[in-house]
Short mmCIF file of C-alpha atoms in Angstrom, two decimals:
data_model
loop_
_atom_site.label_atom_id
_atom_site.label_comp_id
_atom_site.label_asym_id
_atom_site.label_seq_id
_atom_site.Cartn_x
_atom_site.Cartn_y
_atom_site.Cartn_z
CA MET A 1 0.02 0.00 -0.02
CA SER A 2 2.26 2.83 -1.27
CA ALA A 3 0.75 6.18 -0.29
CA GLN A 4 2.59 8.25 -2.80
CA ILE A 5 0.53 6.88 -5.77
CA GLN A 6 -2.69 7.03 -4.11
CA PRO A 7 -5.17 9.55 -5.97
CA ARG A 8 -5.52 12.99 -4.28
CA SER A 9 -9.07 12.41 -2.97
CA THR A 10 -8.05 9.66 -0.68
CA GLN A 11 -5.46 11.90 1.18
CA ALA A 12 -6.49 11.89 4.86
CA ILE A 13 -4.01 14.60 5.89
CA GLU A 14 -2.42 17.32 3.59
CA LEU A 15 0.04 19.86 4.51
CA LYS A 16 1.37 22.33 2.04
CA GLY A 17 3.95 25.10 2.85
CA VAL A 18 3.10 25.20 6.44
CA ASN A 19 5.10 27.72 8.36
CA LYS A 20 4.87 28.70 12.00
CA TRP A 21 6.65 30.96 14.36
CA PHE A 22 6.70 31.03 18.11
CA GLY A 23 7.35 34.80 18.46
CA THR A 24 10.43 35.25 16.22
CA PHE A 25 11.52 31.62 16.49
CA HIS A 26 10.58 29.85 13.31
CA VAL A 27 9.42 26.41 14.55
CA LEU A 28 7.87 25.09 11.23
CA LYS A 29 9.69 25.81 7.92
CA ASN A 30 7.66 25.10 4.79
CA ILE A 31 6.23 21.59 5.80
CA ASP A 32 4.81 19.59 3.01
CA LEU A 33 3.30 16.28 4.15
CA SER A 34 0.53 14.02 2.64
CA VAL A 35 -0.95 11.26 4.51
CA GLY A 36 -3.18 8.72 2.57
CA LEU A 37 -5.93 7.06 3.93
CA GLY A 38 -4.99 4.06 5.95
CA GLU A 39 -1.37 5.21 5.68
CA LYS A 40 0.92 5.12 8.71
CA VAL A 41 3.51 7.93 9.02
CA VAL A 42 6.15 7.94 11.64
CA ILE A 43 7.92 11.26 12.40
CA CYS A 44 11.27 11.30 14.08
CA GLY A 45 14.02 13.78 14.86
CA PRO A 46 15.92 15.46 17.74
CA SER A 47 14.15 17.08 20.48
CA GLY A 48 13.02 20.69 19.41
CA SER A 49 12.83 19.76 15.78
CA GLY A 50 9.38 20.58 15.51
CA LYS A 51 7.78 17.24 15.14
CA SER A 52 5.27 17.62 17.84
CA THR A 53 4.22 21.00 16.69
CA VAL A 54 3.39 19.43 13.20
CA VAL A 55 1.20 16.86 14.91
CA ARG A 56 -0.45 19.59 17.16
CA CYS A 57 -1.08 21.88 14.18
CA ILE A 58 -3.11 19.08 12.48
CA ASN A 59 -5.90 19.44 15.06
CA ARG A 60 -5.34 23.02 15.80
CA LEU A 61 -3.78 22.66 19.43
CA GLU A 62 -1.15 25.06 17.74
CA GLU A 63 -2.17 27.46 14.99
CA HIS A 64 -0.11 27.59 11.88
CA GLN A 65 0.51 30.95 10.35
CA GLU A 66 1.21 30.22 6.68
CA GLY A 67 0.34 27.41 4.26
CA THR A 68 -2.85 25.14 4.23
CA ILE A 69 -3.76 22.04 6.29
CA ARG A 70 -6.41 19.85 5.05
CA VAL A 71 -7.93 16.83 6.96
CA ASP A 72 -10.34 14.63 4.88
CA GLY A 73 -10.79 17.44 2.34
CA VAL A 74 -11.64 20.17 4.93
CA GLU A 75 -9.33 23.10 5.21
CA LEU A 76 -8.20 24.25 8.65
CA THR A 77 -9.03 27.84 9.18
CA ASN A 78 -10.00 30.20 12.01
CA ASP A 79 -13.54 29.32 11.39
CA PRO A 80 -14.61 27.54 14.66
CA LYS A 81 -16.74 25.15 12.47
CA SER A 82 -13.84 23.86 10.46
CA VAL A 83 -11.78 23.48 13.63
CA ALA A 84 -14.74 21.42 15.13
CA ALA A 85 -15.23 19.34 11.95
CA ILE A 86 -11.58 18.44 11.75
CA ARG A 87 -11.22 17.53 15.55
CA SER A 88 -14.37 15.21 15.29
CA GLU A 89 -12.10 13.23 12.56
CA VAL A 90 -8.70 13.36 14.40
CA GLY A 91 -8.18 11.56 17.63
CA MET A 92 -4.92 12.43 19.73
CA VAL A 93 -2.84 10.47 22.09
CA PHE A 94 -0.49 12.46 24.28
CA GLN A 95 2.89 11.77 25.88
CA GLN A 96 1.42 12.63 29.28
CA PHE A 97 -1.71 10.69 28.56
CA ASN A 98 -3.96 13.61 29.97
CA LEU A 99 -6.50 11.34 31.25
CA PHE A 100 -9.14 13.19 33.51
CA PRO A 101 -8.05 12.28 37.09
CA HIS A 102 -11.48 13.26 38.68
CA LEU A 103 -13.40 10.66 36.40
CA THR A 104 -13.29 6.90 36.34
CA VAL A 105 -11.78 5.04 33.30
CA LEU A 106 -15.25 4.49 31.99
CA GLU A 107 -16.26 8.19 32.46
CA ASN A 108 -13.13 9.21 30.70
CA LEU A 109 -14.34 7.24 27.67
CA THR A 110 -17.90 8.19 27.59
CA LEU A 111 -17.60 12.01 28.24
CA GLY A 112 -16.94 12.72 24.57
CA PRO A 113 -19.60 10.42 23.05
CA ILE A 114 -22.20 11.78 25.54
CA LYS A 115 -21.44 15.40 25.63
CA ALA A 116 -19.97 16.02 22.18
CA ARG A 117 -21.79 13.37 20.26
CA GLY A 118 -25.16 13.37 22.07
CA MET A 119 -25.02 9.66 22.51
CA THR A 120 -27.09 8.01 25.45
CA ARG A 121 -25.07 6.72 28.46
CA SER A 122 -25.99 3.06 27.75
CA GLU A 123 -24.84 3.38 24.14
CA ALA A 124 -21.72 5.30 25.07
CA GLU A 125 -20.96 2.71 27.83
CA ALA A 126 -21.28 -0.17 25.56
CA ARG A 127 -18.98 1.49 23.07
CA ALA A 128 -16.44 2.08 25.86
CA MET A 129 -16.49 -1.29 27.11
CA HIS A 130 -15.86 -2.40 23.59
CA TYR A 131 -12.81 -0.40 23.13
CA LEU A 132 -11.51 -1.18 26.77
CA GLU A 133 -11.59 -4.75 25.48
CA ARG A 134 -9.56 -3.84 22.48
CA VAL A 135 -6.79 -2.45 24.67
CA HIS A 136 -7.05 -5.27 26.91
CA ILE A 137 -8.05 -3.47 30.17
CA PRO A 138 -12.08 -3.84 30.44
CA GLU A 139 -11.48 -4.98 34.30
CA GLN A 140 -10.22 -1.39 35.00
CA ALA A 141 -13.39 0.42 33.93
CA ARG A 142 -14.37 1.50 37.41
CA LYS A 143 -11.05 2.58 38.76
CA ARG A 144 -9.56 6.08 38.41
CA PRO A 145 -6.63 6.83 36.28
CA GLY A 146 -4.35 7.44 39.31
CA GLN A 147 -4.94 3.72 40.10
CA LEU A 148 -3.44 2.54 36.90
CA SER A 149 0.15 2.14 35.89
CA GLY A 150 1.55 4.25 33.18
CA GLY A 151 1.15 1.79 30.43
CA GLN A 152 -2.51 1.06 31.51
CA GLN A 153 -3.29 4.89 31.52
CA GLN A 154 -1.79 5.24 27.95
CA ARG A 155 -4.02 2.43 26.72
CA VAL A 156 -7.04 4.05 28.26
CA ALA A 157 -6.08 7.26 26.55
CA ILE A 158 -5.87 5.28 23.18
CA ALA A 159 -9.38 3.88 23.93
CA ARG A 160 -10.67 7.25 24.81
CA SER A 161 -9.77 8.58 21.35
CA LEU A 162 -11.04 5.50 19.61
CA CYS A 163 -14.42 6.06 21.36
CA MET A 164 -14.83 9.13 19.14
CA GLU A 165 -14.30 6.87 16.12
CA PRO A 166 -11.88 9.08 14.28
CA LYS A 167 -10.61 8.60 10.85
CA VAL A 168 -7.03 9.60 11.99
CA LEU A 169 -5.03 8.99 15.04
CA LEU A 170 -2.21 11.42 16.17
CA PHE A 171 0.25 10.13 18.60
CA ASP A 172 2.55 12.63 20.22
CA GLU A 173 5.53 10.46 21.63
CA PRO A 174 3.09 8.06 23.37
CA THR A 175 5.68 5.90 24.96
CA SER A 176 8.33 8.60 26.13
CA ALA A 177 6.80 8.97 29.63
CA LEU A 178 6.65 5.25 30.27
CA ASP A 179 8.90 2.84 32.23
CA PRO A 180 10.56 0.53 29.79
CA GLU A 181 8.60 -2.48 30.74
CA MET A 182 5.48 -0.94 29.80
CA ILE A 183 6.35 0.39 26.35
CA SER A 184 5.62 -2.74 24.60
CA GLU A 185 2.06 -3.25 26.02
CA VAL A 186 1.23 0.34 24.44
CA LEU A 187 3.00 -0.47 21.15
CA ASP A 188 1.17 -3.83 20.72
CA VAL A 189 -2.11 -1.96 20.74
CA MET A 190 -0.73 0.49 18.32
CA VAL A 191 0.62 -2.25 16.06
CA THR A 192 -2.96 -3.91 16.12
CA LEU A 193 -4.60 -0.61 15.25
CA ALA A 194 -2.22 -0.24 12.41
CA GLU A 195 -2.99 -3.65 10.97
CA GLU A 196 -6.58 -2.91 11.18
CA GLY A 197 -6.00 -0.01 8.72
CA MET A 198 -6.29 3.01 10.95
CA THR A 199 -4.65 6.15 9.51
CA MET A 200 -1.84 7.13 11.88
CA VAL A 201 0.69 9.85 12.33
CA VAL A 202 3.08 8.93 15.11
CA VAL A 203 5.82 11.01 16.60
CA THR A 204 8.16 8.49 18.27
CA HIS A 205 11.72 7.14 18.64
CA GLU A 206 10.82 3.57 18.72
CA MET A 207 12.47 2.53 15.67
CA GLY A 208 11.42 -1.00 15.91
CA PHE A 209 7.92 0.04 15.93
CA ALA A 210 8.53 2.40 12.97
CA ARG A 211 10.22 -0.43 10.90
CA LYS A 212 7.21 -2.70 11.58
CA VAL A 213 4.29 -0.43 10.74
CA ALA A 214 5.49 2.73 8.84
CA ASP A 215 4.57 3.33 5.18
CA GLN A 216 6.46 6.52 5.35
CA MET A 217 9.22 7.83 7.45
CA VAL A 218 9.63 11.46 7.99
CA PHE A 219 12.93 12.88 9.65
CA MET A 220 12.80 16.50 10.92
CA ASP A 221 15.53 18.75 12.23
CA ALA A 222 15.38 22.40 13.13
CA GLY A 223 11.77 22.96 11.92
CA GLU A 224 12.34 21.37 8.39
CA ILE A 225 11.60 17.99 7.00
CA VAL A 226 15.05 16.80 6.13
CA GLU A 227 14.38 13.35 4.81
CA GLN A 228 11.17 11.42 3.83
CA GLY A 229 10.76 8.14 2.45
CA SER A 230 9.89 4.42 2.86
CA PRO A 231 11.29 2.65 5.90
CA GLU A 232 13.54 0.56 3.76
CA GLU A 233 15.28 3.63 2.19
CA PHE A 234 15.21 5.63 5.43
CA PHE A 235 17.01 2.83 7.48
CA GLY A 236 18.90 1.25 4.87
CA ALA A 237 20.53 4.28 3.08
CA PRO A 238 19.67 7.56 4.79
CA ARG A 239 20.85 10.51 2.36
CA SER A 240 21.39 13.41 4.55
CA PRO A 241 24.16 13.51 7.18
CA ARG A 242 21.88 14.90 9.79
CA CYS A 243 19.53 12.01 9.51
CA GLN A 244 22.59 9.51 9.49
CA LYS A 245 23.92 10.97 12.47
CA PHE A 246 20.52 10.92 14.34
CA LEU A 247 20.02 7.31 13.39
CA SER A 248 23.45 6.30 14.43
CA GLN A 249 22.91 8.00 17.83
CA ILE A 250 19.46 6.40 18.46
CA LEU A 251 20.39 2.95 17.07
CA GLN A 252 23.75 2.55 18.52
CA HIS A 253 22.73 0.51 21.67
CA MET B 1 -25.73 29.64 72.32
CA LYS B 2 -26.85 30.03 75.84
CA LYS B 3 -24.30 27.28 77.02
CA LEU B 4 -21.44 29.02 75.41
CA LEU B 5 -22.22 32.38 76.78
CA LEU B 6 -22.25 30.78 80.29
CA LEU B 7 -19.10 29.31 79.65
CA ALA B 8 -17.50 32.53 78.62
CA LEU B 9 -18.95 34.89 81.21
CA PRO B 10 -17.11 33.51 84.27
CA ILE B 11 -13.77 33.81 82.54
CA LEU B 12 -14.50 37.43 81.81
CA ALA B 13 -15.86 38.12 85.13
CA LEU B 14 -12.76 36.62 86.92
CA SER B 15 -10.34 38.40 84.67
CA GLY B 16 -11.93 41.66 86.01
CA CYS B 17 -13.14 42.11 89.61
CA SER B 18 -16.61 41.18 90.43
CA SER B 19 -17.00 44.01 93.01
CA SER B 20 -15.77 46.71 90.89
CA SER B 21 -18.15 49.07 89.19
CA THR B 22 -16.25 49.18 85.91
CA TRP B 23 -17.76 45.77 85.03
CA GLY B 24 -21.50 45.37 84.52
CA TRP B 25 -22.20 41.88 83.04
CA TYR B 26 -25.77 42.01 84.24
CA VAL B 27 -26.52 43.81 81.04
CA ILE B 28 -26.09 40.52 79.23
CA ASN B 29 -26.53 38.16 82.06
CA PRO B 30 -29.04 35.39 80.76
CA MET B 31 -30.10 34.63 84.38
CA THR B 32 -31.91 38.00 84.84
CA PRO B 33 -34.87 38.83 82.85
CA GLY B 34 -33.51 42.12 81.65
CA GLY B 35 -30.22 40.66 80.57
CA TRP B 36 -32.00 37.86 78.74
CA ILE B 37 -34.08 40.43 76.75
CA ASN B 38 -31.03 42.19 75.86
CA ILE B 39 -29.28 38.95 74.78
CA LYS B 40 -32.30 38.09 72.67
CA PHE B 41 -32.32 41.44 71.26
CA LEU B 42 -28.71 41.33 70.13
CA ILE B 43 -28.73 37.65 68.88
CA SER B 44 -31.83 38.27 66.75
CA GLY B 45 -29.55 40.20 64.32
CA MET B 46 -27.90 36.90 63.39
CA GLY B 47 -30.61 36.06 60.93
CA ASP B 48 -29.92 39.29 58.71
CA THR B 49 -26.20 39.11 59.06
CA ILE B 50 -26.22 35.44 57.78
CA LEU B 51 -28.77 36.22 54.97
CA ILE B 52 -26.80 39.33 53.73
CA SER B 53 -23.63 37.23 53.81
CA VAL B 54 -24.99 34.18 52.15
CA ILE B 55 -26.66 36.02 49.26
CA ALA B 56 -23.68 38.28 48.77
CA ALA B 57 -21.39 35.21 48.71
CA VAL B 58 -23.53 33.40 46.24
CA LEU B 59 -23.75 36.33 44.01
CA SER B 60 -19.92 37.03 44.23
CA ILE B 61 -19.29 33.32 43.38
CA VAL B 62 -21.42 33.74 40.11
CA VAL B 63 -20.09 37.14 39.10
CA GLY B 64 -16.54 36.14 40.04
CA LEU B 65 -16.74 33.25 37.61
CA VAL B 66 -18.08 35.51 34.89
CA VAL B 67 -15.31 37.92 35.41
CA ALA B 68 -12.78 35.31 35.65
CA LEU B 69 -13.39 33.52 32.34
CA PRO B 70 -12.45 36.47 30.04
CA GLY B 71 -9.16 36.80 32.10
CA LEU B 72 -8.26 33.28 30.82
CA SER B 73 -8.89 34.23 27.06
CA LYS B 74 -6.10 34.18 24.54
CA LYS B 75 -7.46 37.33 23.24
CA ARG B 76 -6.19 40.53 24.63
CA GLY B 77 -9.45 42.31 24.54
CA TRP B 78 -10.99 39.86 26.82
CA ARG B 79 -8.19 39.92 29.26
CA LEU B 80 -8.34 43.67 29.49
CA VAL B 81 -12.10 43.47 30.38
CA ASN B 82 -11.16 41.08 33.20
CA ARG B 83 -8.18 43.46 34.42
CA VAL B 84 -10.13 46.59 34.28
CA TYR B 85 -13.04 45.21 36.41
CA VAL B 86 -10.73 43.41 38.81
CA GLU B 87 -8.32 46.58 39.31
CA PHE B 88 -11.24 49.03 39.55
CA ILE B 89 -13.53 47.14 41.78
CA ARG B 90 -10.82 45.91 44.35
CA SER B 91 -9.41 49.49 44.69
CA ILE B 92 -12.53 50.89 46.11
CA PRO B 93 -12.87 50.72 49.97
CA LEU B 94 -15.96 49.00 51.10
CA LEU B 95 -17.53 51.92 53.08
CA PRO B 96 -17.33 54.56 50.25
CA MET B 97 -18.71 51.91 47.82
CA LEU B 98 -21.40 51.20 50.37
CA PHE B 99 -22.46 54.97 50.47
CA TRP B 100 -22.28 55.00 46.70
CA VAL B 101 -24.60 52.04 46.25
CA PHE B 102 -27.10 53.18 48.96
CA TYR B 103 -27.24 56.86 48.38
CA GLY B 104 -25.89 57.39 44.79
CA LEU B 105 -27.16 54.37 42.81
CA PRO B 106 -30.97 55.27 43.38
CA ILE B 107 -30.32 58.60 41.92
CA ILE B 108 -28.90 57.11 38.67
CA PHE B 109 -31.92 54.86 38.65
CA ARG B 110 -34.30 57.89 39.00
CA GLU B 111 -32.50 59.70 36.28
CA MET B 112 -32.94 56.68 33.98
CA GLY B 113 -36.51 56.78 34.83
CA LEU B 114 -36.42 53.49 36.74
CA ASN B 115 -38.16 52.95 39.96
CA ILE B 116 -35.67 50.58 41.92
CA PRO B 117 -35.56 51.59 45.41
CA ILE B 118 -32.52 50.13 47.39
CA ASP B 119 -33.15 49.41 50.97
CA PRO B 120 -30.29 48.72 53.50
CA PHE B 121 -30.54 45.08 53.04
CA TRP B 122 -29.95 44.97 49.16
CA GLY B 123 -27.47 48.01 49.50
CA ALA B 124 -25.42 45.83 51.79
CA VAL B 125 -25.95 42.76 49.62
CA ILE B 126 -24.93 44.51 46.24
CA THR B 127 -21.88 46.31 47.78
CA LEU B 128 -20.46 43.12 49.53
CA ALA B 129 -21.10 41.14 46.35
CA LEU B 130 -19.57 43.57 44.05
CA SER B 131 -16.58 44.24 46.01
CA ASP B 132 -15.82 40.54 46.87
CA SER B 133 -16.32 39.45 43.11
CA ALA B 134 -13.14 41.18 42.15
CA PHE B 135 -11.37 38.89 44.70
CA THR B 136 -13.42 35.74 43.69
CA ALA B 137 -12.57 36.38 40.15
CA GLU B 138 -8.74 36.29 40.85
CA ILE B 139 -9.27 33.00 43.02
CA TYR B 140 -10.88 31.44 40.07
CA ARG B 141 -8.35 32.56 37.63
CA ALA B 142 -5.55 31.16 39.83
CA GLY B 143 -7.36 27.91 40.35
CA ILE B 144 -8.23 27.36 36.79
CA GLN B 145 -4.75 28.26 35.58
CA SER B 146 -3.23 25.66 38.12
CA ILE B 147 -4.98 22.95 36.07
CA ALA B 148 -2.47 21.36 33.48
CA LYS B 149 -2.89 22.69 29.85
CA GLY B 150 -2.98 19.06 28.70
CA GLN B 151 -6.50 18.76 30.46
CA THR B 152 -7.99 21.25 28.14
CA GLU B 153 -6.23 19.96 25.11
CA ALA B 154 -7.27 16.45 25.85
CA ALA B 155 -10.93 17.80 26.15
CA GLN B 156 -10.67 19.61 22.87
CA THR B 157 -9.44 16.31 20.95
CA ILE B 158 -12.57 14.55 22.38
CA GLY B 159 -14.77 17.30 20.76
CA LEU B 160 -15.74 19.16 23.83
CA ASN B 161 -16.57 22.98 23.34
CA TYR B 162 -15.30 25.71 25.73
CA LEU B 163 -18.17 25.66 28.20
CA GLN B 164 -18.26 21.82 28.22
CA THR B 165 -14.54 21.64 28.82
CA MET B 166 -14.90 24.21 31.73
CA ARG B 167 -18.00 22.54 33.26
CA TYR B 168 -16.92 18.71 32.87
CA VAL B 169 -13.07 18.72 33.02
CA ILE B 170 -11.55 21.99 34.40
CA LEU B 171 -13.83 23.34 37.13
CA PRO B 172 -14.41 19.87 38.91
CA GLN B 173 -10.61 19.74 39.31
CA ALA B 174 -10.04 23.27 39.98
CA ILE B 175 -12.82 23.42 42.71
CA ARG B 176 -10.58 21.77 45.18
CA ARG B 177 -7.92 24.38 44.99
CA ILE B 178 -10.43 27.04 44.70
CA LEU B 179 -12.57 26.15 47.82
CA PRO B 180 -10.22 27.14 50.73
CA PRO B 181 -9.56 30.62 49.51
CA LEU B 182 -13.26 30.97 48.63
CA ALA B 183 -13.97 30.00 52.20
CA ASN B 184 -11.71 32.68 53.35
CA GLN B 185 -13.60 35.24 51.11
CA PHE B 186 -16.77 34.05 52.67
CA ILE B 187 -15.63 34.63 56.23
CA TYR B 188 -14.42 38.17 55.00
CA ILE B 189 -18.00 38.95 53.76
CA VAL B 190 -19.56 37.94 57.09
CA LYS B 191 -17.08 40.32 58.85
CA MET B 192 -17.47 43.07 56.45
CA SER B 193 -21.37 42.80 56.58
CA ALA B 194 -20.89 44.84 59.88
CA PHE B 195 -20.61 47.76 57.65
CA ALA B 196 -24.31 47.31 56.75
CA SER B 197 -24.86 48.99 60.21
CA VAL B 198 -23.98 52.42 59.08
CA ILE B 199 -26.76 52.51 56.43
CA GLY B 200 -29.41 51.37 59.16
CA MET B 201 -29.48 47.59 58.52
CA GLN B 202 -30.40 46.11 61.90
CA GLU B 203 -27.87 43.20 61.90
CA LEU B 204 -25.59 42.22 64.62
CA THR B 205 -23.38 45.20 64.80
CA ARG B 206 -26.25 47.81 64.52
CA ARG B 207 -28.09 46.22 67.30
CA ALA B 208 -24.93 46.09 69.60
CA ASN B 209 -24.62 49.99 68.79
CA GLU B 210 -28.17 50.67 69.69
CA LEU B 211 -27.92 48.68 72.94
CA VAL B 212 -24.77 50.50 73.87
CA VAL B 213 -26.52 53.93 73.35
CA THR B 214 -29.29 52.80 75.93
CA GLU B 215 -27.33 50.67 78.32
CA TYR B 216 -23.97 52.49 78.34
CA ARG B 217 -22.13 49.18 78.61
CA PRO B 218 -19.90 49.13 75.55
CA LEU B 219 -17.24 46.68 76.95
CA GLU B 220 -19.80 44.00 77.75
CA ILE B 221 -21.86 44.37 74.88
CA TYR B 222 -19.23 44.57 72.14
CA THR B 223 -17.47 41.52 73.76
CA LEU B 224 -20.75 39.61 73.25
CA LEU B 225 -20.75 40.98 69.69
CA ILE B 226 -17.38 39.67 68.97
CA LEU B 227 -18.35 36.31 70.28
CA GLU B 228 -21.28 36.47 67.96
CA TYR B 229 -18.87 36.66 64.95
CA LEU B 230 -16.53 34.18 66.31
CA VAL B 231 -19.19 31.49 66.59
CA LEU B 232 -20.38 32.31 63.01
CA VAL B 233 -16.95 32.14 61.59
CA LEU B 234 -16.11 28.83 63.52
CA ILE B 235 -19.30 27.31 61.98
CA ILE B 236 -18.20 28.31 58.50
CA SER B 237 -14.70 26.85 59.09
CA ALA B 238 -16.13 23.67 60.29
CA GLY B 239 -18.31 23.43 57.24
CA VAL B 240 -15.47 24.08 54.89
CA ARG B 241 -13.34 21.48 56.46
CA TRP B 242 -16.04 18.76 56.20
CA LEU B 243 -16.55 19.77 52.48
CA GLU B 244 -12.81 19.40 51.75
CA ARG B 245 -12.63 16.09 53.48
CA ARG B 246 -15.69 14.94 51.37
CA MET B 247 -14.06 16.07 48.14
CA GLY B 248 -10.82 14.69 49.12
CA SER B 249 -12.19 11.17 49.51
CA ASP B 250 -14.11 11.57 46.37
CA GLU B 251 -10.61 12.03 44.44
CA ARG B 252 -9.29 8.93 45.70
CA GLY B 253 -12.43 7.12 44.61
#
């Protein structure tokens, strides 16, 4: 399933000439990126390279100042309607989980479906239990996030975004805040999602995961996309010296 | 109430000298008919003091939130509205504001052709609520800002709008941090309600003043007045501690 040759209409996400500044600091420089429907894109790069910012621009947690961002054909503008339309198609998983600590796991999962989608409680709970089973923790439904391990919390967070049944899932360093022994339980869930055809944009340093699921690798440094290509090209023969250096650093152990 | 007074009286009596003419506890001695009538007269101001304080506090809690929210906006204009209100209102001493509301505001109403009389009760309530709302607004702002930004972002990604995010995610968490300083403000309102006496409201302080004029026993009567406020404030403190404990146990689920 090669993304580059898919027709334009099936592009899930399209960024063209996106620029962004934090004050005078140029965080994103002319970012072009297309993600086809069902495609998995892994973004990596040194810290401060702007990879999280790219992902956060896609659902308007950050505002871009130049260029266009389209999700499922809808252009992201300042119009609250376009923002709402795009957010309803895009789920997000955060590094710090960002579960709601005052609610139970089940309430975390049903809040969006009930309040934003107008589902009844019983419908929403049935859906929530379905996705909790998908991430292998239905037995934790009545607990609060604080009573769960980091890995369990992140799986709840994944289930929470799945409950909104998004077309695209964004992951912003989903395993970076986890203890090493918990990383694989989260990655396993993500691999399953990938195999089932979810469109995913993942910011991560987990190169084993990237090799396994990525259709497209993106390497960013200093706000630019430096290298972009299939995992085979990317890991086998990185062209730019910056990317070679980065890969040798993170793969050396 | 009677018990407490009986406890306090011997201590005060012993600290002075029972035979000296400078002491005259008979004026509030519940064992004598005259003293009991005086005590009843003084304590019957309790109702108005409580009513003024509670209504003013409720208004201040509502107005304070409405004033606080624009202060948290990303837009400068909204923040300015919040700043101007807070800085202006909190710079006005309570007594001048009370005079302005009680004597001045009716004139404005008359000029506008409105027939809205302001009696001492509502004059006191409006003044206390207005003056306190600037402080409540700052308490809300600090409390809401103390909730991690990731909570708002997570709420946005599951499709909640601004009001839903506040109502279901931010305020339930912030309330635990807002409640103790809010209780402080309530105690402040109860004490400041004494100013209502100068516009003729027959609450606790006014009644004490009136009795002092006829009985000529300021030390004894004002001592009782202070004890009345002490009892009120102790009750509020106990109530708040109970509420905090209840919410604390709720958090741990």
